[in-house]
JSON list of C-alpha atoms and ligand atoms in Angstrom, two decimals:
[
{"chain": "A", "resi": 1042, "resn": "MET", "atom": "CA", "xyz": [109.64, 120.85, 126.17]},
{"chain": "A", "resi": 1043, "resn": "TYR", "atom": "CA", "xyz": [107.09, 117.90, 127.41]},
{"chain": "A", "resi": 1044, "resn": "LYS", "atom": "CA", "xyz": [108.72, 114.45, 127.81]},
{"chain": "A", "resi": 1045, "resn": "ASP", "atom": "CA", "xyz": [106.06, 112.53, 128.05]},
{"chain": "A", "resi": 1046, "resn": "ALA", "atom": "CA", "xyz": [102.49, 112.98, 126.29]},
{"chain": "A", "resi": 1047, "resn": "LYS", "atom": "CA", "xyz": [99.86, 109.92, 125.59]},
{"chain": "A", "resi": 1048, "resn": "TYR", "atom": "CA", "xyz": [96.38, 110.03, 124.98]},
{"chain": "A", "resi": 1049, "resn": "VAL", "atom": "CA", "xyz": [94.59, 108.29, 128.27]},
{"chain": "A", "resi": 1050, "resn": "LYS", "atom": "CA", "xyz": [90.54, 107.72, 126.71]},
{"chain": "A", "resi": 1051, "resn": "GLY", "atom": "CA", "xyz": [88.04, 109.41, 125.49]},
{"chain": "A", "resi": 1052, "resn": "LEU", "atom": "CA", "xyz": [85.25, 109.65, 127.28]},
{"chain": "A", "resi": 1053, "resn": "THR", "atom": "CA", "xyz": [81.42, 109.36, 127.06]},
{"chain": "A", "resi": 1054, "resn": "LYS", "atom": "CA", "xyz": [80.36, 109.60, 130.19]},
{"chain": "A", "resi": 1055, "resn": "MET", "atom": "CA", "xyz": [82.10, 111.56, 133.20]},
{"chain": "A", "resi": 1056, "resn": "SER", "atom": "CA", "xyz": [82.00, 108.83, 135.93]},
{"chain": "A", "resi": 1057, "resn": "ASP", "atom": "CA", "xyz": [84.67, 106.68, 132.69]},
{"chain": "A", "resi": 1058, "resn": "ARG", "atom": "CA", "xyz": [87.16, 109.80, 133.94]},
{"chain": "A", "resi": 1059, "resn": "PRO", "atom": "CA", "xyz": [90.80, 108.47, 134.73]},
{"chain": "A", "resi": 1060, "resn": "THR", "atom": "CA", "xyz": [92.59, 108.70, 137.44]},
{"chain": "A", "resi": 1061, "resn": "PRO", "atom": "CA", "xyz": [92.93, 112.48, 139.13]},
{"chain": "A", "resi": 1062, "resn": "LEU", "atom": "CA", "xyz": [94.88, 115.09, 137.29]},
{"chain": "A", "resi": 1063, "resn": "PRO", "atom": "CA", "xyz": [95.05, 119.06, 136.47]},
{"chain": "A", "resi": 1064, "resn": "GLU", "atom": "CA", "xyz": [92.78, 119.10, 134.05]},
{"chain": "A", "resi": 1065, "resn": "ILE", "atom": "CA", "xyz": [93.21, 121.57, 131.42]},
{"chain": "A", "resi": 1066, "resn": "LEU", "atom": "CA", "xyz": [89.75, 122.49, 128.99]},
{"chain": "A", "resi": 1067, "resn": "LEU", "atom": "CA", "xyz": [89.99, 123.02, 124.72]},
{"chain": "A", "resi": 1068, "resn": "VAL", "atom": "CA", "xyz": [86.57, 124.57, 124.16]},
{"chain": "A", "resi": 1069, "resn": "GLY", "atom": "CA", "xyz": [85.80, 126.11, 120.27]},
{"chain": "A", "resi": 1070, "resn": "ARG", "atom": "CA", "xyz": [83.47, 125.44, 117.40]},
{"chain": "A", "resi": 1071, "resn": "SER", "atom": "CA", "xyz": [84.15, 122.75, 114.89]},
{"chain": "A", "resi": 1072, "resn": "ASN", "atom": "CA", "xyz": [87.34, 123.09, 112.88]},
{"chain": "A", "resi": 1073, "resn": "VAL", "atom": "CA", "xyz": [88.35, 126.05, 114.67]},
{"chain": "A", "resi": 1074, "resn": "GLY", "atom": "CA", "xyz": [91.51, 123.70, 115.24]},
{"chain": "A", "resi": 1075, "resn": "LYS", "atom": "CA", "xyz": [91.42, 122.55, 118.98]},
{"chain": "A", "resi": 1076, "resn": "SER", "atom": "CA", "xyz": [92.92, 119.04, 117.62]},
{"chain": "A", "resi": 1077, "resn": "SER", "atom": "CA", "xyz": [96.05, 120.54, 115.83]},
{"chain": "A", "resi": 1078, "resn": "PHE", "atom": "CA", "xyz": [96.45, 123.06, 118.85]},
{"chain": "A", "resi": 1079, "resn": "ILE", "atom": "CA", "xyz": [97.36, 119.58, 121.02]},
{"chain": "A", "resi": 1080, "resn": "ASN", "atom": "CA", "xyz": [99.79, 118.68, 118.05]},
{"chain": "A", "resi": 1081, "resn": "ALA", "atom": "CA", "xyz": [101.30, 122.05, 118.25]},
{"chain": "A", "resi": 1082, "resn": "LEU", "atom": "CA", "xyz": [101.81, 122.92, 122.07]},
{"chain": "A", "resi": 1083, "resn": "LEU", "atom": "CA", "xyz": [102.87, 119.01, 122.48]},
{"chain": "A", "resi": 1084, "resn": "GLU", "atom": "CA", "xyz": [105.25, 119.09, 119.97]},
{"chain": "A", "resi": 1085, "resn": "ARG", "atom": "CA", "xyz": [103.88, 115.54, 118.04]},
{"chain": "A", "resi": 1086, "resn": "LYS", "atom": "CA", "xyz": [102.79, 115.04, 114.41]},
{"chain": "A", "resi": 1087, "resn": "SER", "atom": "CA", "xyz": [99.07, 113.39, 115.09]},
{"chain": "A", "resi": 1088, "resn": "LEU", "atom": "CA", "xyz": [98.98, 112.22, 118.13]},
{"chain": "A", "resi": 1089, "resn": "ALA", "atom": "CA", "xyz": [95.67, 114.89, 118.32]},
{"chain": "A", "resi": 1090, "resn": "ARG", "atom": "CA", "xyz": [93.36, 113.70, 115.31]},
{"chain": "A", "resi": 1091, "resn": "THR", "atom": "CA", "xyz": [92.65, 116.25, 113.25]},
{"chain": "A", "resi": 1092, "resn": "SER", "atom": "CA", "xyz": [90.02, 116.32, 110.20]},
{"chain": "A", "resi": 1093, "resn": "ASN", "atom": "CA", "xyz": [87.53, 118.23, 107.91]},
{"chain": "A", "resi": 1094, "resn": "THR", "atom": "CA", "xyz": [84.48, 116.39, 108.57]},
{"chain": "A", "resi": 1095, "resn": "PRO", "atom": "CA", "xyz": [83.85, 118.71, 112.12]},
{"chain": "A", "resi": 1096, "resn": "GLY", "atom": "CA", "xyz": [81.86, 118.10, 114.50]},
{"chain": "A", "resi": 1097, "resn": "LYS", "atom": "CA", "xyz": [81.13, 113.97, 114.66]},
{"chain": "A", "resi": 1098, "resn": "THR", "atom": "CA", "xyz": [82.69, 112.93, 118.07]},
{"chain": "A", "resi": 1099, "resn": "LEU", "atom": "CA", "xyz": [80.64, 113.87, 121.24]},
{"chain": "A", "resi": 1100, "resn": "THR", "atom": "CA", "xyz": [82.79, 112.51, 123.07]},
{"chain": "A", "resi": 1101, "resn": "LEU", "atom": "CA", "xyz": [86.21, 114.32, 125.82]},
{"chain": "A", "resi": 1102, "resn": "ASN", "atom": "CA", "xyz": [89.01, 112.71, 124.57]},
{"chain": "A", "resi": 1103, "resn": "TYR", "atom": "CA", "xyz": [92.34, 112.56, 127.21]},
{"chain": "A", "resi": 1104, "resn": "TYR", "atom": "CA", "xyz": [95.38, 113.51, 126.60]},
{"chain": "A", "resi": 1105, "resn": "GLU", "atom": "CA", "xyz": [97.84, 112.98, 129.43]},
{"chain": "A", "resi": 1106, "resn": "ILE", "atom": "CA", "xyz": [101.80, 115.04, 129.80]},
{"chain": "A", "resi": 1107, "resn": "ASP", "atom": "CA", "xyz": [104.11, 114.38, 131.97]},
{"chain": "A", "resi": 1108, "resn": "GLN", "atom": "CA", "xyz": [101.77, 112.69, 134.77]},
{"chain": "A", "resi": 1109, "resn": "ARG", "atom": "CA", "xyz": [101.45, 116.12, 135.73]},
{"chain": "A", "resi": 1110, "resn": "PHE", "atom": "CA", "xyz": [97.72, 116.67, 133.44]},
{"chain": "A", "resi": 1111, "resn": "TYR", "atom": "CA", "xyz": [95.38, 116.26, 130.85]},
{"chain": "A", "resi": 1112, "resn": "LEU", "atom": "CA", "xyz": [94.80, 118.19, 128.45]},
{"chain": "A", "resi": 1113, "resn": "VAL", "atom": "CA", "xyz": [90.67, 117.35, 127.34]},
{"chain": "A", "resi": 1114, "resn": "ASP", "atom": "CA", "xyz": [90.34, 117.91, 123.70]},
{"chain": "A", "resi": 1115, "resn": "ALA", "atom": "CA", "xyz": [86.69, 118.92, 123.36]},
{"chain": "A", "resi": 1116, "resn": "PRO", "atom": "CA", "xyz": [84.47, 118.17, 120.42]},
{"chain": "A", "resi": 1117, "resn": "GLY", "atom": "CA", "xyz": [83.32, 121.76, 118.73]},
{"chain": "A", "resi": 1118, "resn": "TYR", "atom": "CA", "xyz": [79.94, 123.11, 119.40]},
{"chain": "A", "resi": 1119, "resn": "GLY", "atom": "CA", "xyz": [78.31, 125.71, 116.55]},
{"chain": "A", "resi": 1120, "resn": "TYR", "atom": "CA", "xyz": [79.03, 123.26, 113.18]},
{"chain": "A", "resi": 1121, "resn": "ALA", "atom": "CA", "xyz": [76.73, 124.36, 111.16]},
{"chain": "A", "resi": 1122, "resn": "ARG", "atom": "CA", "xyz": [75.00, 120.56, 110.02]},
{"chain": "A", "resi": 1123, "resn": "ARG", "atom": "CA", "xyz": [74.61, 119.12, 113.47]},
{"chain": "A", "resi": 1124, "resn": "SER", "atom": "CA", "xyz": [71.72, 119.81, 114.31]},
{"chain": "A", "resi": 1125, "resn": "LYS", "atom": "CA", "xyz": [69.58, 121.33, 117.46]},
{"chain": "A", "resi": 1126, "resn": "SER", "atom": "CA", "xyz": [69.58, 118.44, 120.00]},
{"chain": "A", "resi": 1127, "resn": "MET", "atom": "CA", "xyz": [72.96, 118.07, 118.82]},
{"chain": "A", "resi": 1128, "resn": "LYS", "atom": "CA", "xyz": [74.11, 121.27, 119.84]},
{"chain": "A", "resi": 1129, "resn": "GLY", "atom": "CA", "xyz": [72.01, 120.83, 123.08]},
{"chain": "A", "resi": 1130, "resn": "GLU", "atom": "CA", "xyz": [73.52, 117.31, 124.31]},
{"chain": "A", "resi": 1131, "resn": "PHE", "atom": "CA", "xyz": [77.38, 118.81, 124.28]},
{"chain": "A", "resi": 1132, "resn": "VAL", "atom": "CA", "xyz": [76.01, 122.21, 126.11]},
{"chain": "A", "resi": 1133, "resn": "ARG", "atom": "CA", "xyz": [74.92, 119.43, 128.79]},
{"chain": "A", "resi": 1134, "resn": "MET", "atom": "CA", "xyz": [78.00, 117.93, 128.54]},
{"chain": "A", "resi": 1135, "resn": "ILE", "atom": "CA", "xyz": [80.62, 121.15, 129.22]},
{"chain": "A", "resi": 1136, "resn": "SER", "atom": "CA", "xyz": [78.16, 122.11, 131.33]},
{"chain": "A", "resi": 1137, "resn": "GLY", "atom": "CA", "xyz": [78.09, 118.90, 133.24]},
{"chain": "A", "resi": 1138, "resn": "ILE", "atom": "CA", "xyz": [82.01, 118.76, 133.95]},
{"chain": "A", "resi": 1139, "resn": "LEU", "atom": "CA", "xyz": [82.10, 122.15, 134.46]},
{"chain": "A", "resi": 1140, "resn": "ARG", "atom": "CA", "xyz": [79.64, 121.08, 137.75]},
{"chain": "A", "resi": 1141, "resn": "GLN", "atom": "CA", "xyz": [81.56, 118.41, 138.45]},
{"chain": "A", "resi": 1142, "resn": "SER", "atom": "CA", "xyz": [85.42, 118.79, 137.42]},
{"chain": "A", "resi": 1143, "resn": "SER", "atom": "CA", "xyz": [87.39, 119.58, 140.87]},
{"chain": "A", "resi": 1144, "resn": "ASP", "atom": "CA", "xyz": [90.60, 118.99, 138.50]},
{"chain": "A", "resi": 1145, "resn": "LEU", "atom": "CA", "xyz": [89.32, 121.48, 135.89]},
{"chain": "A", "resi": 1146, "resn": "VAL", "atom": "CA", "xyz": [92.45, 124.39, 136.51]},
{"chain": "A", "resi": 1147, "resn": "ALA", "atom": "CA", "xyz": [91.93, 126.13, 133.99]},
{"chain": "A", "resi": 1148, "resn": "VAL", "atom": "CA", "xyz": [89.58, 126.20, 130.47]},
{"chain": "A", "resi": 1149, "resn": "PHE", "atom": "CA", "xyz": [91.25, 127.40, 126.73]},
{"chain": "A", "resi": 1150, "resn": "HIS", "atom": "CA", "xyz": [88.56, 129.47, 124.50]},
{"chain": "A", "resi": 1151, "resn": "LEU", "atom": "CA", "xyz": [90.02, 128.54, 121.26]},
{"chain": "A", "resi": 1152, "resn": "ILE", "atom": "CA", "xyz": [88.51, 130.92, 118.97]},
{"chain": "A", "resi": 1153, "resn": "ASP", "atom": "CA", "xyz": [89.65, 131.46, 114.80]},
{"chain": "A", "resi": 1154, "resn": "PHE", "atom": "CA", "xyz": [91.34, 134.92, 114.10]},
{"chain": "A", "resi": 1155, "resn": "LYS", "atom": "CA", "xyz": [91.00, 135.02, 110.93]},
{"chain": "A", "resi": 1156, "resn": "VAL", "atom": "CA", "xyz": [87.09, 134.86, 110.99]},
{"chain": "A", "resi": 1157, "resn": "GLY", "atom": "CA", "xyz": [86.86, 136.10, 115.20]},
{"chain": "A", "resi": 1158, "resn": "PRO", "atom": "CA", "xyz": [84.27, 135.34, 117.53]},
{"chain": "A", "resi": 1159, "resn": "THR", "atom": "CA", "xyz": [81.18, 134.42, 116.00]},
{"chain": "A", "resi": 1160, "resn": "GLU", "atom": "CA", "xyz": [77.64, 134.48, 117.93]},
{"chain": "A", "resi": 1161, "resn": "ASP", "atom": "CA", "xyz": [78.32, 131.17, 118.84]},
{"chain": "A", "resi": 1162, "resn": "ASP", "atom": "CA", "xyz": [81.72, 131.88, 120.24]},
{"chain": "A", "resi": 1163, "resn": "LEU", "atom": "CA", "xyz": [80.34, 134.76, 122.60]},
{"chain": "A", "resi": 1164, "resn": "GLU", "atom": "CA", "xyz": [77.77, 132.98, 123.54]},
{"chain": "A", "resi": 1165, "resn": "VAL", "atom": "CA", "xyz": [80.44, 130.67, 125.07]},
{"chain": "A", "resi": 1166, "resn": "HIS", "atom": "CA", "xyz": [82.85, 133.29, 126.14]},
{"chain": "A", "resi": 1167, "resn": "ARG", "atom": "CA", "xyz": [79.95, 134.50, 128.10]},
{"chain": "A", "resi": 1168, "resn": "ASP", "atom": "CA", "xyz": [79.29, 131.41, 129.95]},
{"chain": "A", "resi": 1169, "resn": "LEU", "atom": "CA", "xyz": [82.92, 130.02, 130.71]},
{"chain": "A", "resi": 1170, "resn": "LEU", "atom": "CA", "xyz": [83.49, 133.50, 131.95]},
{"chain": "A", "resi": 1171, "resn": "SER", "atom": "CA", "xyz": [80.42, 133.51, 134.71]},
{"chain": "A", "resi": 1172, "resn": "SER", "atom": "CA", "xyz": [81.29, 130.32, 135.53]},
{"chain": "A", "resi": 1173, "resn": "GLY", "atom": "CA", "xyz": [84.08, 131.61, 137.50]},
{"chain": "A", "resi": 1174, "resn": "LEU", "atom": "CA", "xyz": [86.94, 129.63, 136.18]},
{"chain": "A", "resi": 1175, "resn": "LEU", "atom": "CA", "xyz": [90.14, 130.45, 134.92]},
{"chain": "A", "resi": 1176, "resn": "VAL", "atom": "CA", "xyz": [89.30, 131.21, 131.07]},
{"chain": "A", "resi": 1177, "resn": "HIS", "atom": "CA", "xyz": [92.13, 132.26, 128.44]},
{"chain": "A", "resi": 1178, "resn": "THR", "atom": "CA", "xyz": [90.94, 133.08, 125.59]},
{"chain": "A", "resi": 1179, "resn": "ILE", "atom": "CA", "xyz": [93.27, 132.16, 122.15]},
{"chain": "A", "resi": 1180, "resn": "ALA", "atom": "CA", "xyz": [92.79, 133.09, 118.61]},
{"chain": "A", "resi": 1181, "resn": "THR", "atom": "CA", "xyz": [93.94, 130.18, 116.18]},
{"chain": "A", "resi": 1182, "resn": "LYS", "atom": "CA", "xyz": [94.88, 130.05, 112.86]},
{"chain": "A", "resi": 1183, "resn": "THR", "atom": "CA", "xyz": [97.00, 134.08, 113.14]},
{"chain": "A", "resi": 1184, "resn": "ASP", "atom": "CA", "xyz": [98.49, 132.56, 109.65]},
{"chain": "A", "resi": 1185, "resn": "LYS", "atom": "CA", "xyz": [95.80, 132.80, 107.72]},
{"chain": "A", "resi": 1186, "resn": "VAL", "atom": "CA", "xyz": [95.85, 136.33, 108.19]},
{"chain": "A", "resi": 1187, "resn": "PRO", "atom": "CA", "xyz": [98.76, 138.71, 106.62]},
{"chain": "A", "resi": 1188, "resn": "LYS", "atom": "CA", "xyz": [101.38, 140.03, 109.21]},
{"chain": "A", "resi": 1189, "resn": "THR", "atom": "CA", "xyz": [99.80, 143.88, 108.21]},
{"chain": "A", "resi": 1190, "resn": "ARG", "atom": "CA", "xyz": [96.39, 143.10, 109.24]},
{"chain": "A", "resi": 1191, "resn": "ARG", "atom": "CA", "xyz": [97.42, 141.27, 113.01]},
{"chain": "A", "resi": 1192, "resn": "HIS", "atom": "CA", "xyz": [97.26, 144.27, 114.77]},
{"chain": "A", "resi": 1193, "resn": "ALA", "atom": "CA", "xyz": [94.03, 145.50, 113.43]},
{"chain": "A", "resi": 1194, "resn": "GLN", "atom": "CA", "xyz": [92.64, 142.14, 114.11]},
{"chain": "A", "resi": 1195, "resn": "LYS", "atom": "CA", "xyz": [93.80, 141.67, 117.47]},
{"chain": "A", "resi": 1196, "resn": "LYS", "atom": "CA", "xyz": [92.34, 144.75, 118.08]},
{"chain": "A", "resi": 1197, "resn": "SER", "atom": "CA", "xyz": [88.72, 144.37, 117.02]},
{"chain": "A", "resi": 1198, "resn": "ILE", "atom": "CA", "xyz": [88.53, 140.63, 118.55]},
{"chain": "A", "resi": 1199, "resn": "LEU", "atom": "CA", "xyz": [89.75, 141.99, 122.14]},
{"chain": "A", "resi": 1200, "resn": "LYS", "atom": "CA", "xyz": [86.57, 144.63, 121.23]},
{"chain": "A", "resi": 1201, "resn": "ALA", "atom": "CA", "xyz": [84.29, 142.06, 120.29]},
{"chain": "A", "resi": 1202, "resn": "LEU", "atom": "CA", "xyz": [84.71, 140.07, 123.28]},
{"chain": "A", "resi": 1203, "resn": "GLY", "atom": "CA", "xyz": [84.46, 143.14, 125.86]},
{"chain": "A", "resi": 1204, "resn": "GLU", "atom": "CA", "xyz": [87.72, 145.18, 126.64]},
{"chain": "A", "resi": 1205, "resn": "THR", "atom": "CA", "xyz": [88.57, 143.74, 129.91]},
{"chain": "A", "resi": 1206, "resn": "SER", "atom": "CA", "xyz": [89.52, 140.03, 127.74]},
{"chain": "A", "resi": 1207, "resn": "VAL", "atom": "CA", "xyz": [93.83, 139.00, 127.07]},
{"chain": "A", "resi": 1208, "resn": "LEU", "atom": "CA", "xyz": [94.00, 137.22, 124.18]},
{"chain": "A", "resi": 1209, "resn": "HIS", "atom": "CA", "xyz": [96.22, 135.29, 123.02]},
{"chain": "A", "resi": 1210, "resn": "THR", "atom": "CA", "xyz": [97.61, 134.45, 119.78]},
{"chain": "A", "resi": 1211, "resn": "VAL", "atom": "CA", "xyz": [98.68, 130.85, 118.09]},
{"chain": "A", "resi": 1212, "resn": "SER", "atom": "CA", "xyz": [99.52, 129.58, 114.51]},
{"chain": "A", "resi": 1213, "resn": "ASN", "atom": "CA", "xyz": [99.14, 125.91, 115.31]},
{"chain": "A", "resi": 1214, "resn": "VAL", "atom": "CA", "xyz": [100.66, 125.25, 111.24]},
{"chain": "A", "resi": 1215, "resn": "GLU", "atom": "CA", "xyz": [103.73, 127.27, 111.54]},
{"chain": "A", "resi": 1216, "resn": "LYS", "atom": "CA", "xyz": [103.18, 126.57, 114.76]},
{"chain": "A", "resi": 1217, "resn": "ALA", "atom": "CA", "xyz": [104.21, 129.86, 116.27]},
{"chain": "A", "resi": 1218, "resn": "GLY", "atom": "CA", "xyz": [103.03, 131.65, 120.19]},
{"chain": "A", "resi": 1219, "resn": "PHE", "atom": "CA", "xyz": [103.40, 128.81, 121.74]},
{"chain": "A", "resi": 1220, "resn": "GLU", "atom": "CA", "xyz": [105.91, 129.82, 124.72]},
{"chain": "A", "resi": 1221, "resn": "PRO", "atom": "CA", "xyz": [102.66, 132.30, 126.16]},
{"chain": "A", "resi": 1222, "resn": "ILE", "atom": "CA", "xyz": [100.80, 129.09, 126.78]},
{"chain": "A", "resi": 1223, "resn": "LYS", "atom": "CA", "xyz": [103.36, 127.25, 128.65]},
{"chain": "A", "resi": 1224, "resn": "GLN", "atom": "CA", "xyz": [103.37, 129.60, 130.72]},
{"chain": "A", "resi": 1225, "resn": "LEU", "atom": "CA", "xyz": [99.65, 130.45, 131.55]},
{"chain": "A", "resi": 1226, "resn": "ILE", "atom": "CA", "xyz": [99.60, 125.94, 132.04]},
{"chain": "A", "resi": 1227, "resn": "GLU", "atom": "CA", "xyz": [102.62, 126.71, 134.38]},
{"chain": "A", "resi": 1228, "resn": "GLU", "atom": "CA", "xyz": [100.24, 129.44, 136.48]},
{"chain": "A", "resi": 1229, "resn": "ALA", "atom": "CA", "xyz": [97.30, 127.29, 135.88]},
{"chain": "A", "resi": 1230, "resn": "LEU", "atom": "CA", "xyz": [99.17, 124.28, 138.20]},
{"chain": "A", "resi": 1231, "resn": "GLU", "atom": "CA", "xyz": [100.52, 126.32, 140.16]},
{"chain": "A", "resi": 1232, "resn": "ARG", "atom": "CA", "xyz": [97.84, 127.90, 141.25]},
{"chain": "A", "resi": 1233, "resn": "SER", "atom": "CA", "xyz": [95.80, 124.00, 141.79]},
{"chain": "A", "resi": 1234, "resn": "VAL", "atom": "CA", "xyz": [98.79, 123.66, 144.13]},
{"chain": "A", "resi": 1235, "resn": "THR", "atom": "CA", "xyz": [98.19, 126.60, 146.41]},
{"chain": "A", "resi": 1236, "resn": "ASP", "atom": "CA", "xyz": [94.08, 126.21, 145.91]},
{"chain": "A", "resi": 1237, "resn": "ALA", "atom": "CA", "xyz": [93.88, 122.41, 146.95]},
{"chain": "A", "resi": 1238, "resn": "SER", "atom": "CA", "xyz": [93.43, 121.55, 150.78]},
{"chain": "A", "resi": 1239, "resn": "PRO", "atom": "CA", "xyz": [95.47, 119.37, 152.43]},
{"chain": "A", "resi": 1240, "resn": "ASP", "atom": "CA", "xyz": [93.92, 116.53, 151.77]},
{"chain": "A", "resi": 1241, "resn": "HIS", "atom": "CA", "xyz": [94.64, 116.43, 148.64]},
{"chain": "A", "resi": 1242, "resn": "HIS", "atom": "CA", "xyz": [98.15, 116.23, 148.89]},
{"chain": "A", "resi": 1243, "resn": "ASP", "atom": "CA", "xyz": [99.74, 112.69, 148.52]},
{"chain": "B", "resi": 746, "resn": "GTP", "atom": "N1", "xyz": [95.57, 127.73, 108.76]},
{"chain": "B", "resi": 746, "resn": "GTP", "atom": "C1", "xyz": [95.70, 126.92, 109.47]},
{"chain": "B", "resi": 746, "resn": "GTP", "atom": "N2", "xyz": [95.71, 125.73, 109.49]},
{"chain": "B", "resi": 746, "resn": "GTP", "atom": "C2", "xyz": [95.34, 125.56, 110.51]},
{"chain": "B", "resi": 746, "resn": "GTP", "atom": "C3", "xyz": [95.68, 125.47, 112.27]},
{"chain": "B", "resi": 746, "resn": "GTP", "atom": "N3", "xyz": [95.00, 124.83, 112.86]},
{"chain": "B", "resi": 746, "resn": "GTP", "atom": "C4", "xyz": [94.28, 124.27, 112.43]},
{"chain": "B", "resi": 746, "resn": "GTP", "atom": "N4", "xyz": [94.12, 124.08, 111.24]},
{"chain": "B", "resi": 746, "resn": "GTP", "atom": "C5", "xyz": [93.50, 123.26, 110.18]},
{"chain": "B", "resi": 746, "resn": "GTP", "atom": "O1", "xyz": [91.92, 122.97, 110.56]},
{"chain": "B", "resi": 746, "resn": "GTP", "atom": "C6", "xyz": [91.22, 121.82, 110.27]},
{"chain": "B", "resi": 746, "resn": "GTP", "atom": "C7", "xyz": [90.71, 121.90, 111.50]},
{"chain": "B", "resi": 746, "resn": "GTP", "atom": "O2", "xyz": [91.15, 121.50, 112.68]},
{"chain": "B", "resi": 746, "resn": "GTP", "atom": "P1", "xyz": [91.06, 120.69, 113.85]},
{"chain": "B", "resi": 746, "resn": "GTP", "atom": "O3", "xyz": [92.48, 121.19, 114.80]},
{"chain": "B", "resi": 746, "resn": "GTP", "atom": "O4", "xyz": [90.91, 119.41, 113.89]},
{"chain": "B", "resi": 746, "resn": "GTP", "atom": "O5", "xyz": [90.06, 121.43, 114.44]},
{"chain": "B", "resi": 746, "resn": "GTP", "atom": "P2", "xyz": [89.66, 120.77, 115.15]},
{"chain": "B", "resi": 746, "resn": "GTP", "atom": "O6", "xyz": [89.57, 122.36, 116.40]},
{"chain": "B", "resi": 746, "resn": "GTP", "atom": "O7", "xyz": [89.88, 119.98, 116.85]},
{"chain": "B", "resi": 746, "resn": "GTP", "atom": "O8", "xyz": [88.65, 120.18, 114.93]},
{"chain": "B", "resi": 746, "resn": "GTP", "atom": "P3", "xyz": [86.60, 119.33, 115.93]},
{"chain": "B", "resi": 746, "resn": "GTP", "atom": "O9", "xyz": [87.21, 118.27, 116.30]},
{"chain": "B", "resi": 746, "resn": "GTP", "atom": "O10", "xyz": [86.09, 118.58, 115.14]},
{"chain": "B", "resi": 746, "resn": "GTP", "atom": "O11", "xyz": [85.48, 119.82, 116.77]},
{"chain": "B", "resi": 746, "resn": "GTP", "atom": "C8", "xyz": [92.60, 121.56, 109.39]},
{"chain": "B", "resi": 746, "resn": "GTP", "atom": "O12", "xyz": [91.89, 120.74, 108.66]},
{"chain": "B", "resi": 746, "resn": "GTP", "atom": "C9", "xyz": [93.79, 122.22, 110.36]},
{"chain": "B", "resi": 746, "resn": "GTP", "atom": "O13", "xyz": [94.81, 121.93, 109.61]},
{"chain": "B", "resi": 746, "resn": "GTP", "atom": "C10", "xyz": [96.59, 126.86, 112.05]},
{"chain": "B", "resi": 746, "resn": "GTP", "atom": "O14", "xyz": [96.15, 127.35, 112.88]},
{"chain": "B", "resi": 746, "resn": "GTP", "atom": "N5", "xyz": [96.37, 127.38, 110.96]},
{"chain": "B", "resi": 747, "resn": "MG", "atom": "MG1", "xyz": [89.30, 118.26, 116.87]}
]
């Protein structure tokens, strides 16, 4: 359980980033449940703003957790009504982060469990894997698939993602599946401490 979680700021350019702490970036299609995921993980009702009108903001929202790390809520990609140029801007922004942030310790790629990976999801998945970052794929909205079909759905998603992937599943509504996610976060934070060179210590 996290004790302290607060919204720090919304960034529109990388030069505005807050005091360095390890960062975990959330990426996923608009409406996949990134903001809801943050609220469910942190057990806060409405810390991260959720909406039914997706894909409007191109800001990176930083949430600071226990003065230890940031969860970064990225804008969603692949929103049908978003123009091609908006999509280009998203890609530039994300690749900017991937290039510039030495504090990025993991990326959580969220996909919709019921819908399965879309073309956009698969494209982003490949890009993330080839970035060399620690990437975890997490399917949201498991509550939308009947329990008896979940095993088959998981298998089908894994097949689409490729043999080597591991799929974590959550329901932000039922707040189910978050213990393994907390474990992933701890592992990513531990790795970042081990990896850091001496001059990165306080
Ligand atoms: N049933 C169900 N609905 C969910 C779940 N997670 C999110 N939702 C709903 O999906 C919609 C979008 O959720 P958001 O958390 O705003 O999605 P987002 O990825 O942050 O969207 P953008 O910020 O537009 O990119 C909201 O209506 C949520 O209530 C889930 O696990 N189960
Ligand atoms: Mg959101």
